[in-house]
C-alpha positions as a printed Julia matrix, in Angstrom:
147×3 Matrix{Float64}:
 -16.66   -5.86  27.33
 -17.82   -8.95  27.54
 -16.49  -10.56  24.55
 -18.97  -13.5   24.62
 -21.63  -11.17  23.89
 -19.96   -9.21  21.03
 -18.84  -13.31  20.09
 -22.78  -13.93  19.78
 -23.84  -10.39  17.83
 -20.56  -11.24  15.24
 -22.81  -15.12  14.78
 -25.91  -14.41  14.38
 -25.16  -10.83  11.99
 -23.49  -13.4   10.18
 -26.2   -15.98  10.45
 -28.95  -13.65   9.11
 -26.19  -11.99   6.47
 -25.31  -14.79   5.3
 -22.02  -12.71   5.66
 -18.3   -12.76   7.05
 -19.06   -9.67   9.31
 -14.76  -10.02  10.12
 -14.04  -10.48   6.26
 -12.47   -7.48   4.73
 -14.27   -7.58   1.76
 -16.9    -4.34   0.6
 -20.21   -5.93  -0.92
 -23.54   -3.87   0.15
 -24.51   -7.09   2.34
 -20.97   -7.62   3.95
 -20.88   -3.54   4.77
 -24.83   -3.78   6.26
 -23.84   -6.55   8.65
 -20.74   -5.17  10.02
 -23.3    -1.76  10.39
 -25.35   -3.56  11.73
 -23.33   -5.29  14.62
 -21.53   -1.69  14.67
 -25.42    0.47  15.93
 -26.14   -2.73  18.32
 -22.34   -2.52  20.2
 -23.18    1.49  20.39
 -27.45    0.71  21.23
 -27.26   -1.87  23.45
 -23.92   -2.46  24.73
 -22.7     0.81  25.22
 -19.65    0.79  23.72
 -17.17    2.93  22.84
 -16.21    4.35  18.48
 -12.5     2.93  19.47
 -13.54   -0.28  21.26
 -16.48   -0.67  18.81
 -13.21   -0.35  16.13
 -10.04   -2.62  17.79
 -13.58   -5.97  17.69
 -13.91   -5.52  14.29
 -10.33   -4.35  13.1
 -10.88   -1.28  12.16
 -10.48    2.37  12.87
 -13.06    4.72  15.35
 -13.79    6.62  11.83
 -15.02    3.44  10.3
 -17.28    2.69  13.5
 -18.96    6.14  12.98
 -19.64    6.26  10.0
 -21.06    3.62   9.69
 -23.33    4.01  12.62
 -23.51    7.78  11.11
 -25.31    5.96   7.44
 -26.93    3.16   8.63
 -30.07    5.63   9.44
 -29.43    6.51   5.69
 -29.12    2.29   4.58
 -31.58    0.92   6.63
 -33.9     4.01   4.45
 -32.88    3.09   0.88
 -33.28   -1.3    1.95
 -36.67   -1.66   3.39
 -35.26   -5.24   4.22
 -32.19   -3.84   6.34
 -35.0    -2.68   8.83
 -36.39   -6.08   9.09
 -32.41   -7.68   9.69
 -31.93   -5.23  12.01
 -35.19   -6.49  14.04
 -34.03   -9.87  13.27
 -30.58   -9.31  14.87
 -31.59   -6.98  18.43
 -34.64   -9.89  18.87
 -32.17  -12.65  18.42
 -29.24  -10.75  20.78
 -31.61   -9.7   23.39
 -32.64  -13.02  23.77
 -31.37  -14.75  26.65
 -31.33  -18.32  25.48
 -30.28  -20.79  27.02
 -27.76  -22.18  23.76
 -27.13  -18.52  22.61
 -25.18  -17.94  26.13
 -22.99  -20.56  26.2
 -19.54  -19.48  26.91
 -18.76  -21.02  23.2
 -17.21  -17.9   21.15
 -17.53  -17.48  17.68
 -14.43  -19.45  16.28
 -13.25  -19.23  12.83
 -13.33  -21.64  10.48
  -9.87  -21.58   9.04
  -8.64  -22.15  12.88
 -10.83  -24.45  13.0
  -9.15  -26.47  10.06
  -6.19  -25.76  11.19
  -6.78  -27.22  14.41
  -8.76  -30.49  12.68
  -5.03  -30.87  10.5
  -3.01  -30.41  13.96
  -5.03  -33.09  15.87
  -5.11  -35.12  12.66
  -0.85  -35.33  12.91
  -1.41  -35.49  16.05
  -3.35  -39.48  16.24
  -0.93  -40.07  13.5
   2.31  -40.28  15.46
   0.13  -41.75  18.92
  -0.32  -44.39  16.22
   2.66  -44.95  15.33
   3.32  -44.78  19.47
   1.29  -47.6   19.67
   2.27  -49.19  17.31
   6.11  -49.09  18.57
   5.1   -49.97  22.51
   3.51  -52.97  21.85
   6.18  -54.19  19.36
   7.97  -53.54  22.11
   5.67  -55.1   24.75
   5.69  -58.04  21.78
   9.37  -58.72  22.05
   9.68  -58.42  25.93
   7.11  -60.74  26.24
   8.56  -63.27  24.65
  12.05  -62.39  26.55
   9.74  -63.29  29.3
   8.95  -66.41  27.97
  12.47  -67.5   27.43
  13.47  -66.6   31.08
  11.15  -68.41  32.23
  11.9   -72.09  30.12
């Protein structure tokens, strides 16, 4: 299945619900955001429960429960229906900004990458200093040989 579309949907749900659908917490907003994703993936991408579960690291029965309970969640929380509609319309929108090949990336991964880049930058700076020092030594030797 198209990972870009799935990651895009997760990003949309994260923004609309102001949660992280990949987190393991059981707060109502997060549960509703995940159920919204499950429902859209089931209806729009025609994915099976097990396949959806793989993208959320959940059992197929959890996905089945979320999809079955979603209409009742909407019934008792009208605001959820509006959020669902917003997610669905954004997901269906063909927008160049949304359809780029940039995947939604975990902030922890970004922080680790940034930290590694910072360490690499320090090492490269030290290597440059060493090379400049060696270059100056060679220049001095060259001048002495020319005299």
